[in-house]
Amino acid sequence: MLLKGNVVAKGINSKIKEMELPELVLAVFHPVGDESAESYLRMKEKKLAKAGFAIKVIPVENTMEIEAFYVALEEANKDDSIHGIMVELPLPIKVSNFELSNRINPLKDVDGVTFANQGTVFATREEGILPCTALASALIPEHYDVEIAGKSVLVIGRSAIVGLPLAKLFLNRNATVTVAHSRTPNLAELAGNADIIAIAAGVSGIVTSSQIKDGATVVDVGINFTDEGKLVGDFTLDQENEAERINYTPVPGGVGVVTNAVLIENLVRCYKMQQK
Ligand code: NAP
């Protein structure tokens, strides 16, 4: 089965539409001149506008002083007209991830990057703000009633923002989880034995469909571009009609679509937490 993201996103979006909310504002620290950040920004703008929300862009030039960046971040933290903060990476200035994670107000942390929000995931509580992509990747198999409890899950990638929290979300759902990374020697064997494979490596073709057992599910988080500029994931189909044999999320149209919806949901959650 093809696990399309738009159905999952629609469910999230329509729940938000039913709520009575003011015009929420997401502040985005945006790396100037980064082409892919530019297109993500336009896409975020479009999705937020559709939900009746707005974006405030704070440009980060490569000439920006680090102190000036922190001042702007602190202003956004304190500004009551801003409900969520997102820092698009990589920034053209050298800000350490550690500093970044500590300086965003956790109540405005729409992508769950602060230690406070990451800590709640690892404390097996999901009522904080969860990283958008990790949550989207767990919601898709759930939406399509893919059994998770008791299943063997392979997560490829261990970044703090995708792989690690996703592994914990699967663990919270009672799966038996293996986390693979660039030093894992037997990836094909692990993929072949897994019931669910979530791939967040950023390596096109790192897992191919012929490696996967019948009935397995692949959640493809990867974003890669071919030499021709075509967007592809980390998972490659190398046999025909694989949707009849296995379940997988398409790229584009899978995890990315749900991630956008979760971002908006997280903005709403931030707003609600700020009201308490
Ligand atoms: P990242 O920080 O670069 O982490 C990549 C992870 O993959 C690392 O843990 C790395 O292992 C592992 N890895 C790299 N090559 C590998 C290999 N050959 N075999 C096994 N593991 C390997 O990236 P990220 O931020 O987590 O993002 C992962 C992917 O998801 C990227 O393609 C990114 O563009 C995409 N993404 C998609 C969305 C979406 O909405 N769809 C959102 C965010 C990110 P080490 O730890 O050993 O280096």
Short mmCIF file of C-alpha atoms and ligand atoms in Angstrom, two decimals:
data_model
loop_
_atom_site.label_atom_id
_atom_site.label_comp_id
_atom_site.label_asym_id
_atom_site.label_seq_id
_atom_site.Cartn_x
_atom_site.Cartn_y
_atom_site.Cartn_z
CA MET A 1 0.00 0.00 0.00
CA LEU A 2 1.14 3.51 -0.74
CA LEU A 3 1.04 5.47 2.55
CA LYS A 4 0.17 8.92 1.25
CA GLY A 5 0.72 11.83 3.59
CA ASN A 6 -2.06 14.09 2.36
CA VAL A 7 -4.83 12.09 4.06
CA VAL A 8 -2.99 12.27 7.38
CA ALA A 9 -2.28 15.99 6.92
CA LYS A 10 -5.93 16.67 6.07
CA GLY A 11 -7.04 15.12 9.36
CA ILE A 12 -4.66 17.37 11.31
CA ASN A 13 -5.60 20.48 9.32
CA SER A 14 -9.33 19.99 9.71
CA LYS A 15 -8.95 19.57 13.50
CA ILE A 16 -7.17 22.96 13.57
CA LYS A 17 -9.83 24.58 11.37
CA GLU A 18 -12.49 23.66 13.94
CA MET A 19 -10.68 25.56 16.70
CA GLU A 20 -11.32 29.22 17.42
CA LEU A 21 -7.91 30.81 17.28
CA PRO A 22 -6.43 34.27 16.75
CA GLU A 23 -3.99 34.85 13.90
CA LEU A 24 -0.96 32.99 15.23
CA VAL A 25 2.50 34.13 14.17
CA LEU A 26 5.55 31.95 13.52
CA ALA A 27 8.92 33.72 13.63
CA VAL A 28 11.41 32.11 11.27
CA PHE A 29 15.13 32.82 11.50
CA HIS A 30 15.96 32.43 7.86
CA PRO A 31 19.42 31.87 6.32
CA VAL A 32 19.59 34.42 3.52
CA GLY A 33 20.75 33.04 0.16
CA ASP A 34 20.12 29.36 0.92
CA GLU A 35 18.05 28.08 -2.01
CA SER A 36 16.40 25.13 -0.29
CA ALA A 37 15.65 27.21 2.84
CA GLU A 38 14.08 29.75 0.47
CA SER A 39 11.69 27.20 -1.00
CA TYR A 40 10.84 25.74 2.47
CA LEU A 41 10.08 29.27 3.63
CA ARG A 42 7.67 29.92 0.76
CA MET A 43 5.98 26.60 1.39
CA LYS A 44 5.62 27.32 5.13
CA GLU A 45 4.20 30.74 4.31
CA LYS A 46 1.60 29.16 2.03
CA LYS A 47 0.56 26.47 4.52
CA LEU A 48 0.35 28.92 7.42
CA ALA A 49 -1.73 31.37 5.36
CA LYS A 50 -4.12 28.53 4.51
CA ALA A 51 -4.62 27.94 8.22
CA GLY A 52 -5.15 31.69 8.80
CA PHE A 53 -1.73 32.19 10.41
CA ALA A 54 1.25 34.38 9.55
CA ILE A 55 5.00 34.20 9.35
CA LYS A 56 7.54 36.79 10.49
CA VAL A 57 10.84 36.35 8.71
CA ILE A 58 14.01 37.34 10.57
CA PRO A 59 16.79 37.24 7.96
CA VAL A 60 20.15 35.86 9.04
CA GLU A 61 22.96 37.11 6.77
CA ASN A 62 26.47 35.67 6.89
CA THR A 63 27.64 39.05 8.21
CA MET A 64 25.31 38.94 11.23
CA GLU A 65 27.15 39.09 14.56
CA ILE A 66 26.38 36.13 16.81
CA GLU A 67 25.44 38.50 19.65
CA ALA A 68 22.98 40.29 17.34
CA PHE A 69 21.45 36.93 16.48
CA TYR A 70 21.00 36.09 20.19
CA VAL A 71 19.46 39.52 20.82
CA ALA A 72 16.96 38.98 17.98
CA LEU A 73 16.17 35.51 19.34
CA GLU A 74 15.60 36.88 22.83
CA GLU A 75 13.32 39.60 21.41
CA ALA A 76 11.24 36.90 19.68
CA ASN A 77 11.17 34.91 22.94
CA LYS A 78 9.70 37.91 24.77
CA ASP A 79 7.41 39.28 22.04
CA ASP A 80 3.81 38.33 22.90
CA SER A 81 2.74 38.76 19.27
CA ILE A 82 5.02 35.84 18.30
CA HIS A 83 3.67 32.40 19.19
CA GLY A 84 6.29 30.10 17.68
CA ILE A 85 9.98 30.27 16.79
CA MET A 86 11.83 28.22 14.22
CA VAL A 87 15.49 28.48 13.26
CA GLU A 88 16.17 27.15 9.78
CA LEU A 89 19.46 25.26 9.61
CA PRO A 90 22.18 25.49 8.54
CA LEU A 91 22.63 29.12 9.48
CA PRO A 92 25.35 31.08 7.64
CA ILE A 93 26.84 32.05 11.03
CA LYS A 94 28.47 29.74 13.56
CA VAL A 95 25.94 29.20 16.32
CA SER A 96 26.35 26.01 18.30
CA ASN A 97 23.37 23.65 18.40
CA PHE A 98 23.81 23.47 22.16
CA GLU A 99 23.41 27.25 22.52
CA LEU A 100 20.48 27.28 20.12
CA SER A 101 18.68 24.53 21.98
CA ASN A 102 19.03 26.40 25.24
CA ARG A 103 18.11 29.87 24.04
CA ILE A 104 14.70 29.27 22.43
CA ASN A 105 11.77 29.65 24.81
CA PRO A 106 10.48 26.03 25.14
CA LEU A 107 6.90 27.39 25.05
CA LYS A 108 7.59 28.79 21.55
CA ASP A 109 9.75 25.90 20.34
CA VAL A 110 7.60 24.69 17.39
CA ASP A 111 10.12 22.08 16.25
CA GLY A 112 10.84 20.57 19.66
CA VAL A 113 14.56 21.30 19.52
CA THR A 114 15.03 22.58 23.08
CA PHE A 115 16.31 20.25 25.76
CA ALA A 116 13.12 20.86 27.73
CA ASN A 117 10.94 19.53 24.90
CA GLN A 118 13.35 16.77 23.91
CA GLY A 119 13.45 15.69 27.54
CA THR A 120 9.69 15.17 27.65
CA VAL A 121 9.86 12.72 24.71
CA PHE A 122 12.56 10.75 26.47
CA ALA A 123 10.56 10.80 29.70
CA THR A 124 7.86 8.92 27.70
CA ARG A 125 5.49 11.87 27.77
CA GLU A 126 4.18 13.20 24.51
CA GLU A 127 2.25 16.24 25.71
CA GLY A 128 5.17 18.66 25.12
CA ILE A 129 6.23 19.85 21.68
CA LEU A 130 7.61 16.96 19.64
CA PRO A 131 9.98 17.45 16.68
CA CYS A 132 7.68 17.84 13.64
CA THR A 133 9.34 15.30 11.34
CA ALA A 134 9.74 12.63 14.00
CA LEU A 135 6.11 12.95 15.04
CA ALA A 136 4.91 12.97 11.40
CA SER A 137 6.88 9.78 10.76
CA ALA A 138 5.19 8.00 13.68
CA LEU A 139 1.72 9.32 12.80
CA ILE A 140 1.71 7.92 9.25
CA PRO A 141 1.91 4.19 10.09
CA GLU A 142 -0.54 4.80 12.95
CA HIS A 143 -3.02 6.45 10.61
CA TYR A 144 -2.88 3.48 8.23
CA ASP A 145 -3.34 1.01 11.13
CA VAL A 146 0.09 -0.50 10.69
CA GLU A 147 0.67 -2.54 13.84
CA ILE A 148 3.57 -1.12 15.86
CA ALA A 149 3.35 -2.76 19.31
CA GLY A 150 5.53 -5.85 19.53
CA LYS A 151 6.97 -5.25 16.05
CA SER A 152 10.58 -4.95 15.10
CA VAL A 153 11.40 -1.39 14.01
CA LEU A 154 14.61 -0.24 12.38
CA VAL A 155 15.31 3.51 12.48
CA ILE A 156 18.17 4.54 10.21
CA GLY A 157 19.66 7.82 11.43
CA ARG A 158 20.30 9.09 14.97
CA SER A 159 20.07 12.87 14.72
CA ALA A 160 18.68 14.67 17.75
CA ILE A 161 15.86 16.13 15.68
CA VAL A 162 14.70 13.13 13.61
CA GLY A 163 16.19 9.65 14.20
CA LEU A 164 16.54 9.68 18.00
CA PRO A 165 13.11 11.10 18.91
CA LEU A 166 11.50 8.88 16.26
CA ALA A 167 13.14 5.81 17.80
CA LYS A 168 11.72 6.87 21.17
CA LEU A 169 8.24 7.44 19.70
CA PHE A 170 8.28 3.87 18.33
CA LEU A 171 9.55 2.62 21.69
CA ASN A 172 6.70 4.49 23.41
CA ARG A 173 4.36 2.53 21.11
CA ASN A 174 5.89 -0.72 22.38
CA ALA A 175 7.96 -1.63 19.34
CA THR A 176 11.37 -3.26 19.67
CA VAL A 177 13.64 -0.64 18.17
CA THR A 178 17.06 -0.82 16.55
CA VAL A 179 18.81 2.44 15.66
CA ALA A 180 21.29 2.26 12.78
CA HIS A 181 23.83 4.91 11.75
CA SER A 182 26.81 5.43 9.48
CA ARG A 183 28.92 2.91 11.45
CA THR A 184 26.32 0.13 11.30
CA PRO A 185 27.89 -2.65 9.20
CA ASN A 186 24.91 -4.94 8.47
CA LEU A 187 22.23 -2.48 7.37
CA ALA A 188 20.78 -4.69 4.59
CA GLU A 189 20.37 -7.60 6.99
CA LEU A 190 18.70 -5.41 9.63
CA ALA A 191 16.38 -3.91 6.98
CA GLY A 192 15.47 -7.37 5.72
CA ASN A 193 14.41 -8.51 9.20
CA ALA A 194 12.47 -5.40 10.23
CA ASP A 195 8.68 -5.05 10.20
CA ILE A 196 8.94 -1.24 9.98
CA ILE A 197 11.90 0.68 8.59
CA ALA A 198 12.09 4.44 9.10
CA ILE A 199 14.88 5.90 7.01
CA ALA A 200 16.28 9.31 7.96
CA ALA A 201 19.83 9.19 6.62
CA GLY A 202 19.75 11.60 3.68
CA VAL A 203 21.30 8.93 1.43
CA SER A 204 19.33 8.11 -1.69
CA GLY A 205 18.93 4.35 -2.25
CA ILE A 206 20.32 3.38 1.17
CA VAL A 207 17.54 0.78 1.34
CA THR A 208 15.95 -0.79 -1.72
CA SER A 209 12.60 -2.51 -1.92
CA SER A 210 14.03 -5.93 -2.81
CA GLN A 211 15.75 -5.96 0.61
CA ILE A 212 12.44 -5.67 2.43
CA LYS A 213 10.31 -8.60 3.51
CA ASP A 214 6.69 -9.04 2.42
CA GLY A 215 4.23 -6.92 4.40
CA ALA A 216 6.93 -4.63 5.82
CA THR A 217 6.41 -0.86 6.08
CA VAL A 218 8.87 1.83 5.04
CA VAL A 219 8.65 5.40 6.30
CA ASP A 220 10.94 7.39 4.04
CA VAL A 221 12.07 10.63 5.70
CA GLY A 222 14.95 11.38 3.35
CA ILE A 223 15.12 14.43 1.12
CA ASN A 224 17.64 14.21 -1.71
CA PHE A 225 17.94 15.79 -5.14
CA THR A 226 19.16 13.97 -8.22
CA ASP A 227 21.57 15.64 -10.67
CA GLU A 228 18.49 16.58 -12.70
CA GLY A 229 17.03 18.33 -9.66
CA LYS A 230 14.37 15.71 -8.97
CA LEU A 231 13.30 15.26 -5.34
CA VAL A 232 13.82 11.68 -4.12
CA GLY A 233 13.81 9.97 -0.74
CA ASP A 234 16.22 7.49 0.85
CA PHE A 235 14.23 4.45 -0.27
CA THR A 236 14.38 3.10 -3.81
CA LEU A 237 11.92 0.80 -5.55
CA ASP A 238 13.76 -1.78 -7.61
CA GLN A 239 10.85 -4.03 -8.53
CA GLU A 240 7.47 -3.32 -10.09
CA ASN A 241 4.16 -3.15 -8.22
CA GLU A 242 5.82 -3.08 -4.81
CA ALA A 243 2.81 -1.32 -3.28
CA GLU A 244 1.01 -4.68 -3.50
CA ARG A 245 3.69 -6.41 -1.42
CA ILE A 246 4.93 -3.78 1.03
CA ASN A 247 3.77 -0.44 2.49
CA TYR A 248 5.79 2.71 1.88
CA THR A 249 5.52 6.48 2.01
CA PRO A 250 6.16 8.26 -1.31
CA VAL A 251 8.62 11.13 -1.77
CA PRO A 252 7.28 13.68 -2.43
CA GLY A 253 3.83 13.30 -0.88
CA GLY A 254 4.69 11.34 2.27
CA VAL A 255 6.46 12.46 5.45
CA GLY A 256 7.07 16.03 4.20
CA VAL A 257 3.36 16.78 3.78
CA VAL A 258 2.57 15.53 7.29
CA THR A 259 5.55 17.41 8.75
CA ASN A 260 4.05 20.69 7.47
CA ALA A 261 0.73 19.90 9.11
CA VAL A 262 2.44 18.96 12.39
CA LEU A 263 4.34 22.25 12.31
CA ILE A 264 1.04 24.13 12.27
CA GLU A 265 -0.38 21.88 14.98
CA ASN A 266 2.73 22.53 17.08
CA LEU A 267 2.25 26.29 16.64
CA VAL A 268 -1.27 25.88 18.02
CA ARG A 269 0.04 23.75 20.90
CA CYS A 270 2.66 26.41 21.68
CA TYR A 271 -0.05 29.08 21.73
CA LYS A 272 -2.17 26.99 24.10
CA MET A 273 0.76 26.33 26.42
CA GLN A 274 1.47 30.08 26.50
CA GLN A 275 -2.13 30.75 27.61
CA LYS A 276 -1.79 28.56 30.74
P1 NAP B 1 21.53 14.28 9.76
O1 NAP B 1 21.58 15.11 10.99
O2 NAP B 1 22.52 14.46 8.68
O3 NAP B 1 21.57 12.75 10.25
C1 NAP B 1 21.69 11.72 9.33
C2 NAP B 1 21.78 10.41 10.08
O4 NAP B 1 21.88 9.36 9.12
C3 NAP B 1 23.02 10.32 10.98
O5 NAP B 1 22.67 9.72 12.21
C4 NAP B 1 23.98 9.44 10.19
O6 NAP B 1 24.79 8.60 10.98
C5 NAP B 1 23.00 8.56 9.43
N1 NAP B 1 23.60 8.07 8.19
C6 NAP B 1 24.21 8.79 7.22
N2 NAP B 1 24.70 7.97 6.26
C7 NAP B 1 24.40 6.72 6.65
C8 NAP B 1 24.65 5.44 6.10
N3 NAP B 1 25.32 5.30 4.95
N4 NAP B 1 24.19 4.34 6.77
C9 NAP B 1 23.51 4.48 7.93
N5 NAP B 1 23.24 5.68 8.51
C10 NAP B 1 23.68 6.78 7.87
O7 NAP B 1 20.09 14.41 9.06
P2 NAP B 1 18.62 14.65 9.69
O8 NAP B 1 18.44 16.09 10.00
O9 NAP B 1 18.37 13.65 10.75
O10 NAP B 1 17.75 14.34 8.40
C11 NAP B 1 17.76 13.05 7.81
C12 NAP B 1 17.10 13.11 6.45
O11 NAP B 1 15.75 13.51 6.61
C13 NAP B 1 17.72 14.14 5.48
O12 NAP B 1 17.60 13.66 4.17
C14 NAP B 1 16.81 15.35 5.66
O13 NAP B 1 16.82 16.18 4.51
C15 NAP B 1 15.49 14.67 5.83
N6 NAP B 1 14.47 15.47 6.50
C16 NAP B 1 13.22 15.38 6.00
C17 NAP B 1 12.20 16.09 6.58
C18 NAP B 1 10.82 15.97 6.02
O14 NAP B 1 9.95 16.73 6.40
N7 NAP B 1 10.58 14.98 5.15
C19 NAP B 1 12.46 16.94 7.68
C20 NAP B 1 13.76 16.96 8.21
C21 NAP B 1 14.76 16.21 7.62
P3 NAP B 1 25.93 9.20 11.96
O15 NAP B 1 25.19 9.69 13.17
O16 NAP B 1 26.79 8.02 12.26
O17 NAP B 1 26.61 10.30 11.22
#
